[in-house]
Amino acid sequence: MERTFLELHSKYSIAEVSPWIFGGFLEHLGRSIYEGVFDPQSVHADNDGMRTDVIAALAELEMTIVRYPGGNFTSGYHWLDGIGPRDQRPTVRELAWQSLEPNTFGTDEFISLCRKLNWQPMLAVNLGTGTPEEARNWLEYCNSPVGSRFADLRRDNGSTDPHHVPVWCLGNEMDGPWQLGHVPAEQYAIRAQQAAKMMRDTDRSIATVACGSSSPAMPTYLEWDRTVLEHIGSLADYVSLHRYVGNESDDTADFLALSASIDAQIESVDACARYVQAKQRSRKRAYLCFDEWNVWYRARGGPHADGQGKFAPALLEEIYNLEDALVVGLFLNSFIRHADVVKIANLAQLVNVIGPILTRGDELLKQSIFYAFRMISTRKHGVALRPHVDGPSYTSTSHGDVTFLDASAILDGNQLHVFAINRNLETHMPLKVRLADGALTRALSSEILTGTPKAANSFDDPNAVRAVPFDGWSVDGTASADLPPVSLTATTFELG
Ligand code: AHR
């Protein structure tokens, strides 16, 4: 194949990469919490009932911020059910996923998990069946100093110091008819504005996330976002985006061209936010919070989403292959390329439920997407550079022309991180990386994820897809390598 050039210049920077784009999402759904992160019966359980093997694997992902407790779950959740002595917490019928919820994991357990993993907590309030005041009370429970009703309740439950939750989502996917308490945009906007006002009056330090469209496929896409942002105005610091993608037509080349559509979604929602800002002559700009994203299409709908009244049913247990991992890389590359607008992003989800990690009894399996996330997340610090890709392209079935190379780059002092996805299904890609105003002196570390598109890990074959060291770089001012077909390479170069 003809050579591809990735051209960079340190002055052509986009913005500092927000570490919060390497976030995660933990929902009361299926075996995500129970049998996932929290399993007091497991041989791996610590004194708090958390699974130490799961925690060790999650730690490798170096996530920075994690959203909780949902998701669709949040729109029927009453946070008071999940605090206090565990044996006094109610077991309730959970409607979003038709499951039985014992509430033995709640706010304080989540905060304790965050502290173990060095995550910032991010809570989503119930604006489906809950009230703005209930949301405000939860914030007081979490963030206020002792001396008032709900903060004192927190102290009584063992935490004198506030939990300091910095980011609060004003509901979840309220544009979707599947959502408990779904209403038209105007009505959601009123609820969200009321909640945000009371929440800000409780703690002025928090950032709020208004529900944007749950997918670009929604009939109200962008119109919903505009309506909500216009009504909430400066009370919203972020607007949310969600995106789940799949290879339903088994067209891998098209699946790997999705980056064009992810870029377009980010740019469209940003355009909407800027439109509202300009129209309102506001100095405040709502940034983008991509708080649910992943590949999800096989374990979707029907029995995959119906817990049939059971406790911890196996729901949304997607098995990920190599092509899915590359798509996870495409998402992260797109977030880095839009570092000036995407400030928070949360991989949905963490364990068992569309997760990078699966558990089976006391066993644990790392899925293909685990490696894609880890390879990029562990090289997250620095300033995103504008990548200029000069090389062969192909015409995809639904996303137009894309170059075979999808890339992003982060400059961190005298180090340059480069993330390169070769979406050619057949041939190696001769790639040259050039920093126009600097010399690359050596590859400090490089890892690759490659193989056949449908290769996937299983408990019987746990290492079918995993990141391995890549020593194919020849570095002499510029860096050259032949990247295998269907591959993701993450490299840190030293600059001279
Ligand atoms: O992540 C699974 C579900 O997808 C979430 O609960 C919901 O917000 C979205 O539709």
Short mmCIF file of C-alpha atoms and ligand atoms in Angstrom, two decimals:
data_model
loop_
_atom_site.label_atom_id
_atom_site.label_comp_id
_atom_site.label_asym_id
_atom_site.label_seq_id
_atom_site.Cartn_x
_atom_site.Cartn_y
_atom_site.Cartn_z
CA MET A 1 0.00 0.00 0.00
CA GLU A 2 1.05 3.57 -0.70
CA ARG A 3 2.70 5.34 2.27
CA THR A 4 0.57 7.29 4.75
CA PHE A 5 1.97 10.41 6.41
CA LEU A 6 0.81 11.67 9.78
CA GLU A 7 1.94 15.29 9.90
CA LEU A 8 1.99 17.20 13.20
CA HIS A 9 3.24 20.57 14.41
CA SER A 10 3.46 21.56 18.06
CA LYS A 11 1.91 24.95 17.30
CA TYR A 12 -1.13 23.35 15.68
CA SER A 13 -2.64 22.42 18.99
CA ILE A 14 -6.32 21.87 19.73
CA ALA A 15 -6.47 22.08 23.53
CA GLU A 16 -5.25 20.36 26.65
CA VAL A 17 -6.83 16.91 26.76
CA SER A 18 -9.30 16.80 29.62
CA PRO A 19 -8.40 13.73 31.74
CA TRP A 20 -12.15 13.35 32.34
CA ILE A 21 -12.67 12.05 28.80
CA PHE A 22 -11.31 8.80 30.22
CA GLY A 23 -14.33 8.20 32.41
CA GLY A 24 -16.56 5.21 33.03
CA PHE A 25 -20.14 4.47 33.92
CA LEU A 26 -21.57 2.14 36.57
CA GLU A 27 -25.30 1.45 36.57
CA HIS A 28 -27.57 -0.69 38.70
CA LEU A 29 -28.18 -3.00 35.78
CA GLY A 30 -27.76 -6.74 35.41
CA ARG A 31 -24.53 -7.98 37.00
CA SER A 32 -22.74 -4.67 36.82
CA ILE A 33 -22.75 -3.94 40.53
CA TYR A 34 -23.89 -7.20 42.14
CA GLU A 35 -21.50 -9.98 40.94
CA GLY A 36 -19.51 -7.18 39.31
CA VAL A 37 -17.80 -4.60 41.50
CA PHE A 38 -19.66 -5.57 44.68
CA ASP A 39 -19.91 -9.18 45.77
CA PRO A 40 -19.52 -9.77 49.50
CA GLN A 41 -19.77 -13.57 48.91
CA SER A 42 -16.82 -13.67 46.52
CA VAL A 43 -13.47 -15.06 47.65
CA HIS A 44 -12.08 -11.79 46.25
CA ALA A 45 -14.27 -9.53 48.44
CA ASP A 46 -12.52 -6.98 50.63
CA ASN A 47 -13.90 -5.78 53.97
CA ASP A 48 -16.35 -3.52 52.16
CA GLY A 49 -17.65 -6.31 49.93
CA MET A 50 -15.86 -4.97 46.83
CA ARG A 51 -14.15 -7.46 44.49
CA THR A 52 -10.43 -6.87 44.68
CA ASP A 53 -9.78 -8.68 41.37
CA VAL A 54 -12.24 -6.39 39.58
CA ILE A 55 -10.73 -3.36 41.30
CA ALA A 56 -7.23 -4.40 40.22
CA ALA A 57 -8.36 -4.75 36.60
CA LEU A 58 -10.27 -1.47 36.67
CA ALA A 59 -7.21 0.27 38.12
CA GLU A 60 -5.29 -0.65 34.95
CA LEU A 61 -7.75 1.40 32.91
CA GLU A 62 -6.79 4.57 34.82
CA MET A 63 -10.28 5.98 34.60
CA THR A 64 -10.71 9.42 36.07
CA ILE A 65 -14.42 9.98 36.67
CA VAL A 66 -17.30 7.50 36.93
CA ARG A 67 -21.01 8.16 36.45
CA TYR A 68 -23.54 6.45 38.74
CA PRO A 69 -26.26 5.08 39.39
CA GLY A 70 -27.63 5.10 35.80
CA GLY A 71 -28.61 5.22 33.03
CA ASN A 72 -32.26 4.36 32.72
CA PHE A 73 -32.10 3.10 36.29
CA THR A 74 -31.66 6.59 37.63
CA SER A 75 -35.06 7.77 36.40
CA GLY A 76 -36.81 5.55 38.97
CA TYR A 77 -34.18 5.68 41.73
CA HIS A 78 -34.79 7.18 45.15
CA TRP A 79 -31.41 7.74 46.68
CA LEU A 80 -32.70 7.51 50.26
CA ASP A 81 -33.36 3.79 49.59
CA GLY A 82 -29.62 3.25 49.19
CA ILE A 83 -28.21 4.72 52.40
CA GLY A 84 -28.08 3.73 56.07
CA PRO A 85 -27.81 0.27 57.65
CA ARG A 86 -27.90 -2.29 54.86
CA ASP A 87 -30.34 -4.61 56.57
CA GLN A 88 -32.85 -1.78 56.78
CA ARG A 89 -32.73 -0.77 53.14
CA PRO A 90 -35.79 -1.68 51.08
CA THR A 91 -35.78 -4.21 48.27
CA VAL A 92 -37.69 -2.65 45.40
CA ARG A 93 -38.95 -3.64 41.98
CA GLU A 94 -36.76 -1.88 39.46
CA LEU A 95 -38.72 -0.86 36.38
CA ALA A 96 -36.12 0.21 33.81
CA TRP A 97 -34.57 -3.25 33.65
CA GLN A 98 -37.37 -5.21 35.31
CA SER A 99 -35.12 -6.41 38.10
CA LEU A 100 -35.10 -6.76 41.87
CA GLU A 101 -33.00 -4.09 43.57
CA PRO A 102 -31.92 -4.77 47.17
CA ASN A 103 -30.15 -1.40 47.55
CA THR A 104 -27.25 -2.97 49.44
CA PHE A 105 -24.97 -0.85 47.26
CA GLY A 106 -25.80 2.84 47.35
CA THR A 107 -24.26 6.29 47.55
CA ASP A 108 -21.74 5.62 50.32
CA GLU A 109 -20.60 2.33 48.81
CA PHE A 110 -20.13 4.06 45.45
CA ILE A 111 -18.07 6.81 47.03
CA SER A 112 -15.96 4.22 48.82
CA LEU A 113 -15.33 2.46 45.48
CA CYS A 114 -14.35 5.79 43.91
CA ARG A 115 -11.83 6.42 46.67
CA LYS A 116 -10.27 2.96 46.15
CA LEU A 117 -9.83 3.67 42.44
CA ASN A 118 -8.99 7.36 42.55
CA TRP A 119 -12.11 8.19 40.51
CA GLN A 120 -14.04 11.41 40.75
CA PRO A 121 -17.71 10.57 41.38
CA MET A 122 -20.35 11.84 38.95
CA LEU A 123 -23.98 11.38 40.00
CA ALA A 124 -27.11 11.38 37.85
CA VAL A 125 -30.23 12.60 39.63
CA ASN A 126 -33.73 11.23 39.08
CA LEU A 127 -35.72 13.70 37.00
CA GLY A 128 -38.06 10.96 35.76
CA THR A 129 -40.09 9.96 38.81
CA GLY A 130 -38.14 12.11 41.26
CA THR A 131 -38.46 15.78 42.08
CA PRO A 132 -35.97 18.62 41.77
CA GLU A 133 -36.08 18.89 45.56
CA GLU A 134 -35.13 15.22 46.01
CA ALA A 135 -32.17 15.88 43.74
CA ARG A 136 -31.16 18.89 45.80
CA ASN A 137 -31.41 16.87 49.01
CA TRP A 138 -29.05 14.25 47.57
CA LEU A 139 -26.54 16.96 46.81
CA GLU A 140 -26.81 18.23 50.39
CA TYR A 141 -26.23 14.65 51.60
CA CYS A 142 -23.10 14.36 49.48
CA ASN A 143 -21.50 17.77 49.49
CA SER A 144 -22.63 19.94 52.41
CA PRO A 145 -20.70 20.26 55.65
CA VAL A 146 -22.44 18.72 58.67
CA GLY A 147 -24.97 20.93 60.44
CA SER A 148 -28.06 20.42 58.31
CA ARG A 149 -30.54 17.58 57.90
CA PHE A 150 -29.16 15.52 55.02
CA ALA A 151 -25.50 16.27 55.69
CA ASP A 152 -26.04 15.04 59.24
CA LEU A 153 -27.56 11.87 57.83
CA ARG A 154 -24.31 11.31 55.94
CA ARG A 155 -22.36 11.82 59.15
CA ASP A 156 -24.63 9.32 60.92
CA ASN A 157 -23.82 6.85 58.14
CA GLY A 158 -20.10 7.19 58.78
CA SER A 159 -18.84 10.12 56.71
CA THR A 160 -18.29 13.36 58.58
CA ASP A 161 -16.40 14.85 55.66
CA PRO A 162 -18.42 15.69 52.56
CA HIS A 163 -18.10 13.38 49.57
CA HIS A 164 -17.32 16.35 47.27
CA VAL A 165 -19.11 15.10 44.14
CA PRO A 166 -18.07 17.59 41.45
CA VAL A 167 -20.36 16.72 38.51
CA TRP A 168 -24.14 16.18 38.53
CA CYS A 169 -26.23 14.97 35.60
CA LEU A 170 -29.72 16.45 35.44
CA GLY A 171 -31.48 13.17 34.65
CA ASN A 172 -30.80 10.64 31.93
CA GLU A 173 -31.97 10.33 28.30
CA MET A 174 -35.16 12.24 29.01
CA ASP A 175 -35.79 12.53 25.25
CA GLY A 176 -36.43 8.78 25.00
CA PRO A 177 -39.95 7.28 25.24
CA TRP A 178 -38.36 4.32 27.06
CA GLN A 179 -37.31 6.59 29.91
CA LEU A 180 -39.39 6.60 33.10
CA GLY A 181 -40.96 10.03 33.26
CA HIS A 182 -40.08 10.92 29.65
CA VAL A 183 -41.57 14.28 28.67
CA PRO A 184 -41.22 16.68 25.73
CA ALA A 185 -38.15 18.92 25.69
CA GLU A 186 -39.95 21.98 27.08
CA GLN A 187 -41.15 20.08 30.12
CA TYR A 188 -37.82 18.42 30.79
CA ALA A 189 -36.13 21.79 30.48
CA ILE A 190 -38.36 23.20 33.22
CA ARG A 191 -37.60 20.28 35.55
CA ALA A 192 -33.89 20.48 34.84
CA GLN A 193 -33.80 24.23 35.32
CA GLN A 194 -35.61 23.94 38.65
CA ALA A 195 -33.27 21.19 39.83
CA ALA A 196 -30.13 23.00 38.65
CA LYS A 197 -31.20 26.22 40.38
CA MET A 198 -31.82 24.51 43.71
CA MET A 199 -28.66 22.43 43.37
CA ARG A 200 -26.52 25.47 42.65
CA ASP A 201 -28.09 27.24 45.61
CA THR A 202 -26.98 24.26 47.72
CA ASP A 203 -23.44 24.03 46.37
CA ARG A 204 -22.10 26.63 43.96
CA SER A 205 -19.00 24.59 43.18
CA ILE A 206 -20.74 21.81 41.24
CA ALA A 207 -20.93 21.42 37.48
CA THR A 208 -24.22 20.32 35.93
CA VAL A 209 -24.91 18.27 32.82
CA ALA A 210 -28.18 18.83 30.95
CA CYS A 211 -29.62 15.85 29.07
CA GLY A 212 -28.98 16.27 25.38
CA SER A 213 -30.20 13.88 22.73
CA SER A 214 -29.72 10.20 23.51
CA SER A 215 -28.63 9.47 19.93
CA PRO A 216 -28.33 11.19 16.55
CA ALA A 217 -31.11 8.83 15.39
CA MET A 218 -33.70 10.45 17.64
CA PRO A 219 -36.44 12.33 15.76
CA THR A 220 -35.90 15.32 18.05
CA TYR A 221 -32.08 15.32 17.60
CA LEU A 222 -30.58 18.81 18.04
CA GLU A 223 -34.03 20.42 18.37
CA TRP A 224 -34.21 18.83 21.81
CA ASP A 225 -30.71 20.06 22.66
CA ARG A 226 -31.48 23.59 21.48
CA THR A 227 -34.74 23.79 23.44
CA VAL A 228 -33.15 22.49 26.62
CA LEU A 229 -30.06 24.69 26.42
CA GLU A 230 -32.10 27.80 25.64
CA HIS A 231 -34.27 27.24 28.70
CA ILE A 232 -31.55 26.25 31.15
CA GLY A 233 -29.11 28.90 29.97
CA SER A 234 -26.09 29.37 32.15
CA LEU A 235 -27.30 26.79 34.70
CA ALA A 236 -25.91 24.04 32.44
CA ASP A 237 -22.15 23.60 32.31
CA TYR A 238 -22.34 20.66 29.93
CA VAL A 239 -24.79 19.06 27.52
CA SER A 240 -24.74 15.27 27.28
CA LEU A 241 -24.28 13.10 24.19
CA HIS A 242 -24.82 9.34 24.00
CA ARG A 243 -23.84 6.92 21.26
CA TYR A 244 -23.98 3.17 20.92
CA VAL A 245 -22.83 1.68 17.65
CA GLY A 246 -22.78 -1.76 16.05
CA ASN A 247 -21.86 -3.78 13.01
CA GLU A 248 -25.36 -5.04 12.33
CA SER A 249 -24.77 -5.47 8.60
CA ASP A 250 -21.46 -7.27 9.14
CA ASP A 251 -19.64 -4.71 7.02
CA THR A 252 -16.38 -4.26 8.92
CA ALA A 253 -14.99 -1.59 6.59
CA ASP A 254 -18.11 0.48 7.16
CA PHE A 255 -18.05 -0.17 10.92
CA LEU A 256 -14.46 1.09 11.06
CA ALA A 257 -15.45 4.23 9.15
CA LEU A 258 -17.74 5.29 12.01
CA SER A 259 -15.24 7.91 13.10
CA ALA A 260 -16.75 10.25 10.49
CA SER A 261 -20.13 9.93 12.13
CA ILE A 262 -18.77 10.33 15.67
CA ASP A 263 -16.90 13.48 14.58
CA ALA A 264 -20.11 14.80 12.98
CA GLN A 265 -22.15 14.15 16.12
CA ILE A 266 -19.68 16.06 18.28
CA GLU A 267 -19.47 18.94 15.83
CA SER A 268 -23.27 19.16 15.44
CA VAL A 269 -24.02 19.23 19.16
CA ASP A 270 -21.21 21.73 19.68
CA ALA A 271 -22.67 23.89 16.91
CA CYS A 272 -26.02 23.78 18.68
CA ALA A 273 -24.45 24.79 22.00
CA ARG A 274 -22.58 27.65 20.32
CA TYR A 275 -25.75 28.76 18.52
CA VAL A 276 -27.58 29.04 21.83
CA GLN A 277 -24.65 30.82 23.43
CA ALA A 278 -24.48 33.35 20.61
CA LYS A 279 -28.24 33.87 20.51
CA GLN A 280 -28.31 34.55 24.24
CA ARG A 281 -25.22 36.77 24.03
CA SER A 282 -23.88 34.65 26.86
CA ARG A 283 -20.26 34.54 27.97
CA LYS A 284 -20.81 30.97 29.11
CA ARG A 285 -20.37 28.08 26.76
CA ALA A 286 -21.83 24.63 27.43
CA TYR A 287 -19.15 22.01 26.81
CA LEU A 288 -19.82 18.46 25.73
CA CYS A 289 -20.18 15.55 28.12
CA PHE A 290 -20.22 12.31 26.12
CA ASP A 291 -21.45 10.40 29.13
CA GLU A 292 -22.42 7.12 27.45
CA TRP A 293 -20.59 5.57 24.52
CA ASN A 294 -19.57 2.12 23.38
CA VAL A 295 -20.23 -0.68 20.93
CA TRP A 296 -23.56 -2.32 21.80
CA TYR A 297 -25.76 -4.21 19.38
CA ARG A 298 -25.72 -7.96 19.97
CA ALA A 299 -27.02 -8.16 23.54
CA ARG A 300 -29.65 -5.51 22.98
CA GLY A 301 -33.43 -5.48 23.50
CA GLY A 302 -35.78 -8.41 24.23
CA PRO A 303 -34.46 -10.89 26.80
CA HIS A 304 -31.15 -9.02 27.02
CA ALA A 305 -32.93 -6.07 28.61
CA ASP A 306 -35.60 -7.80 30.69
CA GLY A 307 -34.56 -8.93 34.15
CA GLN A 308 -37.88 -10.78 34.69
CA GLY A 309 -38.06 -9.62 38.27
CA LYS A 310 -34.75 -11.27 39.23
CA PHE A 311 -31.83 -10.05 41.31
CA ALA A 312 -28.66 -9.44 39.28
CA PRO A 313 -29.88 -11.03 36.04
CA ALA A 314 -27.38 -11.37 33.18
CA LEU A 315 -28.32 -8.40 30.98
CA LEU A 316 -26.51 -6.61 28.13
CA GLU A 317 -23.56 -9.02 28.34
CA GLU A 318 -21.90 -8.11 25.08
CA ILE A 319 -18.89 -10.19 23.98
CA TYR A 320 -16.34 -7.90 22.30
CA ASN A 321 -14.04 -8.75 19.42
CA LEU A 322 -11.10 -7.01 17.79
CA GLU A 323 -13.13 -4.81 15.44
CA ASP A 324 -15.13 -3.56 18.45
CA ALA A 325 -11.87 -2.67 20.19
CA LEU A 326 -10.78 -0.65 17.18
CA VAL A 327 -14.09 1.21 17.28
CA VAL A 328 -13.43 2.02 20.95
CA GLY A 329 -10.13 3.45 19.69
CA LEU A 330 -12.03 5.49 17.08
CA PHE A 331 -14.23 7.03 19.78
CA LEU A 332 -11.22 7.99 21.90
CA ASN A 333 -9.34 9.37 18.90
CA SER A 334 -12.36 11.51 18.08
CA PHE A 335 -12.60 12.82 21.65
CA ILE A 336 -8.91 13.74 21.55
CA ARG A 337 -9.31 15.46 18.18
CA HIS A 338 -12.15 17.47 19.76
CA ALA A 339 -10.30 18.22 22.98
CA ASP A 340 -11.48 21.82 22.78
CA VAL A 341 -15.13 20.82 23.23
CA VAL A 342 -15.39 17.30 24.67
CA LYS A 343 -14.46 17.66 28.32
CA ILE A 344 -16.06 14.56 29.86
CA ALA A 345 -16.72 11.13 28.36
CA ASN A 346 -17.78 7.89 30.02
CA LEU A 347 -17.28 4.44 28.58
CA ALA A 348 -20.56 2.58 29.15
CA GLN A 349 -20.07 0.50 31.17
CA LEU A 350 -17.48 -1.21 33.42
CA VAL A 351 -18.20 -4.82 34.36
CA ASN A 352 -20.43 -7.50 32.78
CA VAL A 353 -22.89 -4.97 31.33
CA ILE A 354 -21.42 -3.90 27.96
CA GLY A 355 -18.17 -3.92 29.85
CA PRO A 356 -14.44 -4.24 29.25
CA ILE A 357 -14.45 -6.81 32.08
CA LEU A 358 -16.55 -9.96 32.58
CA THR A 359 -16.86 -12.06 35.71
CA ARG A 360 -17.94 -15.68 35.99
CA GLY A 361 -18.14 -16.83 39.58
CA ASP A 362 -14.78 -15.85 41.02
CA GLU A 363 -13.11 -15.70 37.59
CA LEU A 364 -12.42 -12.50 35.63
CA LEU A 365 -11.92 -11.92 31.91
CA LYS A 366 -10.54 -8.86 30.14
CA GLN A 367 -12.33 -8.24 26.85
CA SER A 368 -10.75 -6.81 23.69
CA ILE A 369 -12.05 -3.30 24.41
CA PHE A 370 -10.24 -3.35 27.76
CA TYR A 371 -6.92 -3.17 25.95
CA ALA A 372 -7.97 -0.44 23.51
CA PHE A 373 -9.09 1.78 26.38
CA ARG A 374 -6.02 1.07 28.50
CA MET A 375 -3.55 1.71 25.67
CA ILE A 376 -4.88 5.24 25.18
CA SER A 377 -5.93 6.11 28.73
CA THR A 378 -2.45 5.45 30.11
CA ARG A 379 -1.09 8.06 27.65
CA LYS A 380 -3.71 10.73 28.24
CA HIS A 381 -1.79 13.75 29.51
CA GLY A 382 -0.87 16.71 27.35
CA VAL A 383 -2.12 18.86 24.52
CA ALA A 384 -3.99 17.38 21.56
CA LEU A 385 -2.35 18.19 18.22
CA ARG A 386 -4.29 18.63 15.00
CA PRO A 387 -3.46 15.50 12.95
CA HIS A 388 -3.01 15.95 9.23
CA VAL A 389 -3.35 12.58 7.53
CA ASP A 390 -2.06 12.29 4.00
CA GLY A 391 -2.58 8.83 2.57
CA PRO A 392 -4.88 6.41 0.78
CA SER A 393 -8.56 6.32 1.59
CA TYR A 394 -11.60 4.18 0.84
CA THR A 395 -15.28 4.78 0.27
CA SER A 396 -17.41 3.28 3.03
CA THR A 397 -21.00 2.13 2.59
CA SER A 398 -22.55 4.74 4.87
CA HIS A 399 -19.90 7.18 6.11
CA GLY A 400 -18.36 8.46 2.88
CA ASP A 401 -14.62 8.53 2.19
CA VAL A 402 -12.22 7.98 5.06
CA THR A 403 -8.46 7.52 5.11
CA PHE A 404 -7.30 4.03 6.07
CA LEU A 405 -5.51 5.69 8.98
CA ASP A 406 -7.50 7.09 11.89
CA ALA A 407 -5.22 8.95 14.28
CA SER A 408 -4.83 11.30 17.18
CA ALA A 409 -1.78 12.72 18.92
CA ILE A 410 -0.99 14.24 22.31
CA LEU A 411 2.10 16.33 23.05
CA ASP A 412 3.28 16.04 26.63
CA GLY A 413 6.47 18.02 27.21
CA ASN A 414 9.25 16.09 25.51
CA GLN A 415 7.00 13.15 24.75
CA LEU A 416 4.58 12.60 21.90
CA HIS A 417 1.78 10.04 22.15
CA VAL A 418 0.43 8.77 18.83
CA PHE A 419 -2.63 6.56 18.43
CA ALA A 420 -2.91 4.97 15.00
CA ILE A 421 -5.67 2.71 13.72
CA ASN A 422 -5.10 0.92 10.43
CA ARG A 423 -8.59 0.10 9.19
CA ASN A 424 -7.35 -1.64 6.07
CA LEU A 425 -8.67 -5.19 6.32
CA GLU A 426 -6.12 -6.71 3.98
CA THR A 427 -2.77 -4.98 3.92
CA HIS A 428 -0.07 -3.44 6.07
CA MET A 429 0.13 0.34 6.18
CA PRO A 430 3.53 1.94 5.71
CA LEU A 431 3.24 4.96 8.03
CA LYS A 432 5.55 7.89 8.61
CA VAL A 433 4.97 10.18 11.61
CA ARG A 434 6.52 13.64 11.39
CA LEU A 435 6.55 16.46 13.92
CA ALA A 436 7.37 19.42 11.69
CA ASP A 437 9.08 21.46 14.39
CA GLY A 438 10.67 18.67 16.41
CA ALA A 439 12.68 15.48 16.12
CA LEU A 440 11.45 12.10 17.26
CA THR A 441 14.43 10.35 18.81
CA ARG A 442 13.05 6.99 19.94
CA ALA A 443 9.93 5.04 20.79
CA LEU A 444 9.81 4.91 24.58
CA SER A 445 6.95 2.43 24.54
CA SER A 446 4.63 1.03 21.93
CA GLU A 447 1.81 -1.50 22.07
CA ILE A 448 -0.36 -3.04 19.41
CA LEU A 449 -3.74 -4.76 19.29
CA THR A 450 -4.25 -6.75 16.11
CA GLY A 451 -5.49 -10.03 14.65
CA THR A 452 -8.63 -11.05 12.81
CA PRO A 453 -11.66 -8.75 13.12
CA LYS A 454 -13.91 -11.29 14.84
CA ALA A 455 -11.31 -12.63 17.29
CA ALA A 456 -12.60 -12.40 20.86
CA ASN A 457 -11.48 -13.44 24.29
CA SER A 458 -13.37 -16.05 26.27
CA PHE A 459 -12.88 -17.76 29.62
CA ASP A 460 -11.43 -20.70 27.67
CA ASP A 461 -9.18 -18.52 25.52
CA PRO A 462 -8.55 -15.33 27.53
CA ASN A 463 -5.61 -14.05 25.48
CA ALA A 464 -6.95 -14.28 21.93
CA VAL A 465 -6.98 -10.48 21.73
CA ARG A 466 -4.62 -8.50 23.90
CA ALA A 467 -2.15 -5.67 23.63
CA VAL A 468 1.42 -6.78 23.02
CA PRO A 469 4.63 -4.73 22.71
CA PHE A 470 5.27 -3.36 19.22
CA ASP A 471 8.91 -3.02 18.16
CA GLY A 472 8.34 -2.17 14.50
CA TRP A 473 9.28 1.53 14.67
CA SER A 474 12.36 2.89 13.03
CA VAL A 475 12.99 6.33 14.47
CA ASP A 476 15.41 8.90 13.13
CA GLY A 477 13.90 12.36 13.46
CA THR A 478 10.70 10.95 12.01
CA ALA A 479 9.19 7.56 12.82
CA SER A 480 8.29 4.87 10.31
CA ALA A 481 6.52 1.55 10.73
CA ASP A 482 4.46 -0.95 8.81
CA LEU A 483 1.21 -1.24 10.71
CA PRO A 484 -0.57 -4.58 10.33
CA PRO A 485 -4.09 -4.61 8.88
CA VAL A 486 -6.92 -4.19 11.42
CA SER A 487 -4.73 -2.81 14.16
CA LEU A 488 -4.53 -0.19 16.87
CA THR A 489 -1.07 1.00 17.85
CA ALA A 490 -0.37 3.30 20.80
CA THR A 491 3.12 4.72 21.00
CA THR A 492 5.01 7.20 23.14
CA PHE A 493 7.93 8.84 21.36
CA GLU A 494 10.74 10.79 22.98
CA LEU A 495 11.46 14.16 21.39
CA GLY A 496 15.01 15.43 20.96
O1 AHR B 1 -25.96 1.79 29.19
C1 AHR B 1 -27.16 1.11 29.01
C2 AHR B 1 -28.32 2.08 28.81
O2 AHR B 1 -28.21 2.75 27.60
C3 AHR B 1 -28.46 3.18 29.82
O3 AHR B 1 -29.12 2.79 30.98
C4 AHR B 1 -29.26 4.20 29.08
O4 AHR B 1 -29.00 5.51 29.50
C5 AHR B 1 -28.90 3.96 27.64
O5 AHR B 1 -30.02 3.87 26.83
#
